């Protein structure tokens, strides 16, 4: 696609429910990133996929968070048993190579998650 | 570990005034530095980036940034601010990790919110 697409744009869920957030990166981009943006907290790295390599999961805050990337394209971030502190904007980004840290990323518009 | 500090959480300027947003980084090698802008309800858009060479980098929308290695800074500037520049600005640092095996991640600062008064 022309840009990074995220869905849904907004999600309200009840505490304890599971949620899935979807990211469709730019076609041909091999690297995909998830970040979390909480109020006043900047961007917090969650997970990074690069091609067929094992993902870098070092930023996932707990085992309630998981992500997968199917066919080297679409990615789903799953949060199980959501808590109120999970409320944030979840941003996805992609990069044409493994050197996103050098060339930068293209971001999607994010999914705003509200846990009530 | 790499880190980025943006000392100013919120800055207010008048339209037409000059602007400087501060960014300090901590990184063990030559950094790759970025400025992104986020308008309300939008994702982040890349304004400019520094790799090497000329320490004064030009970006989109009339922005520029200067890399000062001695001060570990990469401040963003604009000579005359427009009302449409009101947004949140993020500085980020990237480059090889400690093992030199991965170049994938960017580390972001906490952001500076810019308000522009007419």
mmCIF file of C-alpha atoms in Angstrom, chain A:
data_model
loop_
_atom_site.group_PDB
_atom_site.id
_atom_site.type_symbol
_atom_site.label_atom_id
_atom_site.label_comp_id
_atom_site.label_asym_id
_atom_site.label_seq_id
_atom_site.Cartn_x
_atom_site.Cartn_y
_atom_site.Cartn_z
ATOM 1 C CA UNK A 1 0.000 0.000 0.000
ATOM 2 C CA UNK A 2 0.882 3.652 -0.183
ATOM 3 C CA UNK A 3 1.426 3.978 3.537
ATOM 4 C CA UNK A 4 1.373 2.065 6.789
ATOM 5 C CA UNK A 5 -2.217 1.157 7.613
ATOM 6 C CA UNK A 6 -3.440 0.417 11.134
ATOM 7 C CA UNK A 7 -6.809 -0.823 12.270
ATOM 8 C CA UNK A 8 -8.921 -0.104 14.111
ATOM 9 C CA UNK A 9 -8.162 3.581 14.567
ATOM 10 C CA UNK A 10 -9.943 3.543 17.915
ATOM 11 C CA UNK A 11 -10.749 0.684 20.265
ATOM 12 C CA UNK A 12 -12.610 0.774 23.556
ATOM 13 C CA UNK A 13 -12.541 -2.434 25.536
ATOM 14 C CA UNK A 14 -13.491 -3.632 28.983
ATOM 15 C CA UNK A 15 -10.833 -4.486 31.499
ATOM 16 C CA UNK A 16 -9.936 -8.153 31.264
ATOM 17 C CA UNK A 17 -10.856 -8.573 27.607
ATOM 18 C CA UNK A 18 -8.368 -9.472 24.871
ATOM 19 C CA UNK A 19 -7.714 -7.116 21.961
ATOM 20 C CA UNK A 20 -6.010 -7.448 18.600
ATOM 21 C CA UNK A 21 -4.452 -4.532 16.765
ATOM 22 C CA UNK A 22 -3.535 -4.833 13.118
ATOM 23 C CA UNK A 23 -0.750 -3.270 11.066
ATOM 24 C CA UNK A 24 -0.322 -3.462 7.303
ATOM 25 C CA UNK A 25 3.135 -2.128 6.380
ATOM 26 C CA UNK A 26 4.256 -0.513 3.161
ATOM 27 C CA UNK A 27 4.549 -3.135 0.450
ATOM 28 C CA UNK A 28 8.098 -4.427 0.225
ATOM 29 C CA UNK A 29 9.185 -3.147 3.620
ATOM 30 C CA UNK A 30 10.966 -5.939 5.411
ATOM 31 C CA UNK A 31 11.148 -4.376 8.877
ATOM 32 C CA UNK A 32 8.116 -3.713 11.083
ATOM 33 C CA UNK A 33 8.007 -2.064 14.500
ATOM 34 C CA UNK A 34 5.451 -1.572 17.242
ATOM 35 C CA UNK A 35 5.678 1.333 19.686
ATOM 36 C CA UNK A 36 3.379 2.477 22.464
ATOM 37 C CA UNK A 37 2.694 6.141 23.117
ATOM 38 C CA UNK A 38 1.280 6.962 26.508
ATOM 39 C CA UNK A 39 0.383 10.454 27.647
ATOM 40 C CA UNK A 40 3.568 12.282 28.575
ATOM 41 C CA UNK A 41 5.698 9.165 28.103
ATOM 42 C CA UNK A 42 7.024 9.541 24.604
ATOM 43 C CA UNK A 43 7.344 6.479 22.401
ATOM 44 C CA UNK A 44 8.098 3.157 24.051
ATOM 45 C CA UNK A 45 9.559 0.399 21.865
ATOM 46 C CA UNK A 46 7.629 -2.867 22.016
ATOM 47 C CA UNK A 47 8.754 -5.284 19.318
ATOM 48 C CA UNK A 48 10.641 -5.379 16.014
ATOM 49 C CA UNK A 49 10.333 -7.839 13.116
ATOM 50 C CA UNK A 50 12.976 -8.124 10.409
ATOM 51 C CA UNK A 51 12.411 -10.527 7.560
ATOM 52 C CA UNK A 52 12.637 -14.134 8.675
ATOM 53 C CA UNK A 53 14.791 -13.388 11.704
ATOM 54 C CA UNK A 54 13.552 -13.974 15.224
ATOM 55 C CA UNK A 55 11.742 -10.834 16.404
ATOM 56 C CA UNK A 56 13.269 -8.526 18.979
ATOM 57 C CA UNK A 57 10.717 -8.717 21.794
ATOM 58 C CA UNK A 58 12.800 -6.901 24.348
ATOM 59 C CA UNK A 59 10.296 -4.072 24.773
ATOM 60 C CA UNK A 60 7.167 -6.072 25.503
ATOM 61 C CA UNK A 61 6.088 -5.002 29.012
ATOM 62 C CA UNK A 62 4.582 -8.303 30.131
ATOM 63 C CA UNK A 63 3.609 -11.764 28.905
ATOM 64 C CA UNK A 64 0.109 -10.431 28.241
ATOM 65 C CA UNK A 65 1.566 -8.783 25.139
ATOM 66 C CA UNK A 66 2.419 -10.755 22.020
ATOM 67 C CA UNK A 67 2.781 -10.071 18.329
ATOM 68 C CA UNK A 68 3.097 -12.012 15.151
ATOM 69 C CA UNK A 69 3.836 -11.210 11.579
ATOM 70 C CA UNK A 70 2.392 -13.456 8.913
ATOM 71 C CA UNK A 71 4.009 -13.944 5.531
ATOM 72 C CA UNK A 72 6.450 -11.150 6.190
ATOM 73 C CA UNK A 73 3.692 -8.596 5.814
ATOM 74 C CA UNK A 74 0.718 -7.959 8.101
ATOM 75 C CA UNK A 75 1.340 -7.900 11.836
ATOM 76 C CA UNK A 76 -1.054 -8.338 14.750
ATOM 77 C CA UNK A 77 -0.349 -7.108 18.267
ATOM 78 C CA UNK A 78 -2.412 -8.965 20.859
ATOM 79 C CA UNK A 79 -2.988 -7.805 24.406
ATOM 80 C CA UNK A 80 -4.581 -10.372 26.681
ATOM 81 C CA UNK A 81 -6.555 -9.585 29.829
ATOM 82 C CA UNK A 82 -6.294 -5.855 29.223
ATOM 83 C CA UNK A 83 -5.636 -3.517 32.137
ATOM 84 C CA UNK A 84 -6.320 0.197 32.419
ATOM 85 C CA UNK A 85 -2.606 0.952 32.215
ATOM 86 C CA UNK A 86 -2.635 -0.527 28.710
ATOM 87 C CA UNK A 87 -4.601 2.499 27.506
ATOM 88 C CA UNK A 88 -2.375 4.258 24.977
ATOM 89 C CA UNK A 89 -1.850 4.874 21.296
ATOM 90 C CA UNK A 90 -0.175 1.918 19.626
ATOM 91 C CA UNK A 91 1.922 2.935 16.660
ATOM 92 C CA UNK A 92 3.209 0.683 13.922
ATOM 93 C CA UNK A 93 6.063 1.612 11.594
ATOM 94 C CA UNK A 94 7.898 -0.047 8.749
ATOM 95 C CA UNK A 95 11.257 0.346 7.086
ATOM 96 C CA UNK A 96 12.569 -0.926 3.765
ATOM 97 C CA UNK A 97 15.503 -2.722 5.357
ATOM 98 C CA UNK A 98 16.961 -3.873 8.612
ATOM 99 C CA UNK A 99 18.602 -0.487 8.953
ATOM 100 C CA UNK A 100 15.592 1.368 10.263
ATOM 101 C CA UNK A 101 17.816 2.733 12.970
ATOM 102 C CA UNK A 102 19.862 4.428 10.296
ATOM 103 C CA UNK A 103 17.314 5.481 7.684
ATOM 104 C CA UNK A 104 14.257 5.995 9.850
ATOM 105 C CA UNK A 105 10.761 4.608 9.696
ATOM 106 C CA UNK A 106 7.389 5.376 8.140
ATOM 107 C CA UNK A 107 4.660 5.417 10.769
ATOM 108 C CA UNK A 108 0.986 4.573 10.620
ATOM 109 C CA UNK A 109 -1.648 6.788 12.247
ATOM 110 C CA UNK A 110 -1.943 4.527 15.255
ATOM 111 C CA UNK A 111 -4.658 2.726 17.184
ATOM 112 C CA UNK A 112 -5.980 4.521 20.256
ATOM 113 C CA UNK A 113 -6.809 1.878 22.863
ATOM 114 C CA UNK A 114 -8.978 2.774 25.831
ATOM 115 C CA UNK A 115 -9.524 0.204 28.562
ATOM 116 C CA UNK A 116 -12.548 0.939 30.757
#
